[in-house]
mmCIF file of C-alpha atoms in Angstrom:
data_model
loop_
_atom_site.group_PDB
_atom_site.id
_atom_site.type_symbol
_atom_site.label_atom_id
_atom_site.label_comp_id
_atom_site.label_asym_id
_atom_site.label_seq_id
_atom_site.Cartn_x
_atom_site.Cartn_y
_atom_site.Cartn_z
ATOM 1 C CA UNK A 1 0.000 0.000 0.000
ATOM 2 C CA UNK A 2 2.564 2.574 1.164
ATOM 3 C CA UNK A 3 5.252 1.382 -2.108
ATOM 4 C CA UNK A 4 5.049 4.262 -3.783
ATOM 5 C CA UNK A 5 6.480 7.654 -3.379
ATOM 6 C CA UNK A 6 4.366 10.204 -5.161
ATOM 7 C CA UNK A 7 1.719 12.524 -4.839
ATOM 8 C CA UNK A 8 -0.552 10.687 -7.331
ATOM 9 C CA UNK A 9 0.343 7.334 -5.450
ATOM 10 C CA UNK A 10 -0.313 9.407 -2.346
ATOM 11 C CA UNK A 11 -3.687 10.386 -3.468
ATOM 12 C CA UNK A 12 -4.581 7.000 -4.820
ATOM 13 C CA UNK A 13 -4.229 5.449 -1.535
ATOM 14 C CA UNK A 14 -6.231 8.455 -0.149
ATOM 15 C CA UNK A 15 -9.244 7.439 -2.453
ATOM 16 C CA UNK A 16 -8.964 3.993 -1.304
ATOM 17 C CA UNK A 17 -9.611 4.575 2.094
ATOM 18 C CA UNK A 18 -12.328 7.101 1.688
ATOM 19 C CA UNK A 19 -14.152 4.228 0.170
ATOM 20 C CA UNK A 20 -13.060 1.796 2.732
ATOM 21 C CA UNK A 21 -13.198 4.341 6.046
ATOM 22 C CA UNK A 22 -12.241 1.353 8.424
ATOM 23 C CA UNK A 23 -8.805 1.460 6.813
ATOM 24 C CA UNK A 24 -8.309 5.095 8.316
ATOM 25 C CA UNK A 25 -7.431 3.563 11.805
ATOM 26 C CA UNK A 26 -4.543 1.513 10.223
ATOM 27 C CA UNK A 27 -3.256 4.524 8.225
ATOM 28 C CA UNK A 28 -3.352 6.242 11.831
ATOM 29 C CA UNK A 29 -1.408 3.448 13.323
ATOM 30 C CA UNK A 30 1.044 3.963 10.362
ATOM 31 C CA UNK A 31 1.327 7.612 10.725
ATOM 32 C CA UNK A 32 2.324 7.280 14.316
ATOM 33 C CA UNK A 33 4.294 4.130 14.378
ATOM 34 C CA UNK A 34 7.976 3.685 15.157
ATOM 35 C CA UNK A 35 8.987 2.286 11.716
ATOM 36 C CA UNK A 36 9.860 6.175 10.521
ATOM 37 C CA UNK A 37 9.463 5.375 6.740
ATOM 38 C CA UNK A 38 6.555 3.658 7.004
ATOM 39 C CA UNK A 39 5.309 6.815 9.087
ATOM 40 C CA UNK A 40 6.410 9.207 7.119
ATOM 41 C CA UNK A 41 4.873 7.768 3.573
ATOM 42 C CA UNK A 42 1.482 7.149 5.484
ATOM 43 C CA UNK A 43 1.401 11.210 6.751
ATOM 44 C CA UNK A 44 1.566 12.170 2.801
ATOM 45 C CA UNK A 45 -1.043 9.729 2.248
ATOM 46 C CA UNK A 46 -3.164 11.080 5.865
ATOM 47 C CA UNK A 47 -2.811 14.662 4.296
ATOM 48 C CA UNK A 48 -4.258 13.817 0.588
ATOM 49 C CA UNK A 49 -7.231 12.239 2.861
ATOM 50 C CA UNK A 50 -7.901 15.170 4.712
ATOM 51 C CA UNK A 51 -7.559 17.199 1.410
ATOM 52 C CA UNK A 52 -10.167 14.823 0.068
ATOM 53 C CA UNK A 53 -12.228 14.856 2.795
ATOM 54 C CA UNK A 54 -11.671 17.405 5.450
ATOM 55 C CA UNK A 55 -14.322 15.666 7.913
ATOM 56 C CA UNK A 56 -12.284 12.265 7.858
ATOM 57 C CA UNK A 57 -9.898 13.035 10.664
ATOM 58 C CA UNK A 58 -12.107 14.689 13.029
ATOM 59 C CA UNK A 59 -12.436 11.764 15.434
ATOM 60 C CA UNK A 60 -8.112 11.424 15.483
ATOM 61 C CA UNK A 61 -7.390 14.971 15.627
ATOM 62 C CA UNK A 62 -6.918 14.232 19.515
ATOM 63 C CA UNK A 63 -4.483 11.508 18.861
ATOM 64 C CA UNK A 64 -2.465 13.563 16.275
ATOM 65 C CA UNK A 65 -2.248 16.395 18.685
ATOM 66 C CA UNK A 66 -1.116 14.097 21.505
ATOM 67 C CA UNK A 67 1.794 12.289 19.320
ATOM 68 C CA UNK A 68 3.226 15.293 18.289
ATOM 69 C CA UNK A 69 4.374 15.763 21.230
ATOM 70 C CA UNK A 70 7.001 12.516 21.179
ATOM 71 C CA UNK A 71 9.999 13.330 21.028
ATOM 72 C CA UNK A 72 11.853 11.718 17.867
ATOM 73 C CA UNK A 73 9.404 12.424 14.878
ATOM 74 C CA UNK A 74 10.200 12.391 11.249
ATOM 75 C CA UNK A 75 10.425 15.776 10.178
ATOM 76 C CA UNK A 76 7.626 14.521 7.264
ATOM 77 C CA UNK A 77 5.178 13.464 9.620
ATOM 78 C CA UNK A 78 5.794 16.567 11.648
ATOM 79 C CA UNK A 79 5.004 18.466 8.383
ATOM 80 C CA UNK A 80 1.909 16.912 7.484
ATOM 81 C CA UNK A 81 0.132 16.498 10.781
ATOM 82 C CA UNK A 82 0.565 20.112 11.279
ATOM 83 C CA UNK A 83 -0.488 21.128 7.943
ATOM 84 C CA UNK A 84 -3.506 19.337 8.788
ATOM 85 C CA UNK A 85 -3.836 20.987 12.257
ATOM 86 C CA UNK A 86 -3.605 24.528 10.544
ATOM 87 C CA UNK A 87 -6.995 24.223 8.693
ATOM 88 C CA UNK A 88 -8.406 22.088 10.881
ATOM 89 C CA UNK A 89 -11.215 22.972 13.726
ATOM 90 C CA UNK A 90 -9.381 22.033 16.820
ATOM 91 C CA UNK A 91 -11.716 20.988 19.927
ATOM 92 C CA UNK A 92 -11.184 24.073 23.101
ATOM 93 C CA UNK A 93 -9.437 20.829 25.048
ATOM 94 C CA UNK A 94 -7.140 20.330 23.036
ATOM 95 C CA UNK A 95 -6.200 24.010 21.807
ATOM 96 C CA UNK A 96 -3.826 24.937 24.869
ATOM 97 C CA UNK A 97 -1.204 22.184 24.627
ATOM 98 C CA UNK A 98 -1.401 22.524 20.668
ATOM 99 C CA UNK A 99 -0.840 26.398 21.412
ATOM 100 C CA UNK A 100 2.020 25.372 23.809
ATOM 101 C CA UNK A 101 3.844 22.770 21.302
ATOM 102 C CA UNK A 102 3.354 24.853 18.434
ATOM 103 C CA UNK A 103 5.318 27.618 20.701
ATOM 104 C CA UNK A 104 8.220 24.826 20.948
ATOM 105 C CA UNK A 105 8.488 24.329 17.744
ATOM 106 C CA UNK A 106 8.833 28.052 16.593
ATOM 107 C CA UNK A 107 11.419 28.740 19.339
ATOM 108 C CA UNK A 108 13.684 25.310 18.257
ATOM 109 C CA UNK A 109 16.653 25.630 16.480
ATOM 110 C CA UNK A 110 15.973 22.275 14.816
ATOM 111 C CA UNK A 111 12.777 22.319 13.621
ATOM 112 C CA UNK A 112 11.853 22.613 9.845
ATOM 113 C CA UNK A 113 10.703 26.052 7.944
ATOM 114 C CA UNK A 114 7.571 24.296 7.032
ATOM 115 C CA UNK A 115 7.004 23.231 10.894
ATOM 116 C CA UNK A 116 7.951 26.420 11.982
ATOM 117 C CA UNK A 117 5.736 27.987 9.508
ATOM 118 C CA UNK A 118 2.654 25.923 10.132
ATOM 119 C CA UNK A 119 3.029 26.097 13.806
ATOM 120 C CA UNK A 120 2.669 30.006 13.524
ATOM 121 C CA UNK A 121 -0.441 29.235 11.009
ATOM 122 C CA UNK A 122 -1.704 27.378 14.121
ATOM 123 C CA UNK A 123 -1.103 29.936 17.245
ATOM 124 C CA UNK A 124 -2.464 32.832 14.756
ATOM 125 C CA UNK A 125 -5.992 31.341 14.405
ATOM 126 C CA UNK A 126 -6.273 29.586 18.051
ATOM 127 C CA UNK A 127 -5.425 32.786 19.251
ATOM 128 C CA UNK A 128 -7.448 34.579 17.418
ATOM 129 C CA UNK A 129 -9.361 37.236 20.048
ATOM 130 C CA UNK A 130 -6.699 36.691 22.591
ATOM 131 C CA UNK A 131 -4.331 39.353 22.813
ATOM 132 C CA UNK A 132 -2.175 38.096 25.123
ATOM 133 C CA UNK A 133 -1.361 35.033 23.108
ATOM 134 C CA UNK A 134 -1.106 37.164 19.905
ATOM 135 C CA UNK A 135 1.191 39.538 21.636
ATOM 136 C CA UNK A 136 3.394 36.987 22.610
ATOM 137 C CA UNK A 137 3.567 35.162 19.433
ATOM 138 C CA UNK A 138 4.397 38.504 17.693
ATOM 139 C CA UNK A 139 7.181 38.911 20.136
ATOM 140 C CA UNK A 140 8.499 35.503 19.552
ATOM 141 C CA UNK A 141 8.450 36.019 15.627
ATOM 142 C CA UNK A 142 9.817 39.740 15.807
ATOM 143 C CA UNK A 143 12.706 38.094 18.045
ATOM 144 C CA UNK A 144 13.479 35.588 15.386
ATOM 145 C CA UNK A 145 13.503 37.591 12.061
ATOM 146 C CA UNK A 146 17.090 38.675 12.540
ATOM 147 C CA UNK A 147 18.110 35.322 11.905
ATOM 148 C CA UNK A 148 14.970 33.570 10.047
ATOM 149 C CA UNK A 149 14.973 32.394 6.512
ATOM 150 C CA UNK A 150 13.171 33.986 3.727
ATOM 151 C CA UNK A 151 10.252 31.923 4.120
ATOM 152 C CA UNK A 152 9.867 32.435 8.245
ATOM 153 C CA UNK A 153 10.280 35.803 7.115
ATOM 154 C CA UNK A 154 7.454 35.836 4.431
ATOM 155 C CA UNK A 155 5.396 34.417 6.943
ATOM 156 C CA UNK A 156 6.013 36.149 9.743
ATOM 157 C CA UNK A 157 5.572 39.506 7.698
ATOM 158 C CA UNK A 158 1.755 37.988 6.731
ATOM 159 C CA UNK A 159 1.093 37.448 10.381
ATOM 160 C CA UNK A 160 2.720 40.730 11.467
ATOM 161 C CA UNK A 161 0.649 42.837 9.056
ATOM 162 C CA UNK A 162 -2.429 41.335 9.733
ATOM 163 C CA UNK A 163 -2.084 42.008 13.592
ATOM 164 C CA UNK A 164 -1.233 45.774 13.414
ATOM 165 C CA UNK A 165 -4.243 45.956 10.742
ATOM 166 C CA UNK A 166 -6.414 45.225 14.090
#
């Protein structure tokens, strides 16, 4: 099932298991399993779901939020889970240690420009009518433009402008 390394085999494996929904709970299990290839080829194939269906992952957005927290995650996985999280409605329980881990992620050293990215995505609309929070993650992201990339900056530019516009 997971052979392949495309997009189009990605999204044929996607189409599958939107007609066979049971099969989502094994491509879960993938996503979050040890084997790191095996976890990283089923988050492309988890994301072309959730582009096909945005509904589908409703019931595992908990677990997705929880294992993102681990510790050694393929930077892939990583990626995809939280470009799910981004555009997905996240339940109020879950939204503070999302908020915190997303945080984490933008302060690392290590982390990805897409993770880095996405996780500001994230804190921007959960914190959306809290100033605090949006104070603090325009602090963070001010702090780190001296030394982000172009595409932390082109982000954090989008996020900036859009706060002092309120």
């Amino acid at each position: 099932m997971l052979a392949g390394n495309s997009k189009l085999h990605a999204v044929r494996v996607a189409r599958l298991i939107g007609d066979y929904p049971g099969l989502m709970d094994e491509l879960i299990k993938l996503v979050t399993s040890e084997n790191q290839d095996f976890a990283r080829k089923a988050a492309w194939v988890l994301r072309s779901c959730y582009e096909l269906d945005r509904n589908c992952l409703k019931p595992h957005l908990p677990r997705l939020i929880k294992f993102i927290y681990k510790e050694k995650i393929h930077d892939a996985v990583k990626r995809n889970i939280l470009g799910i999280l981004k555009t997905s409605e996240i339940p109020r329980k879950y939204s503070g240690k999302l908020l915190e881990k997303c945080f984490q992620f933008i302060r690392s050293g290590r982390e990805s420009i897409a993770v880095k990215a996405f996780s500001m995505d994230i804190i921007n609309c959960l914190a959306e009518g809290d100033p605090y929070i949006l104070r603090e993650l325009c602090l963070i992201i001010e702090d780190q433009l001296p030394y982000a990339s172009a595409g932390i900056i082109s982000k954090s530019r989008i996020i900036l402008s859009k706060r002092q516009e309120k």
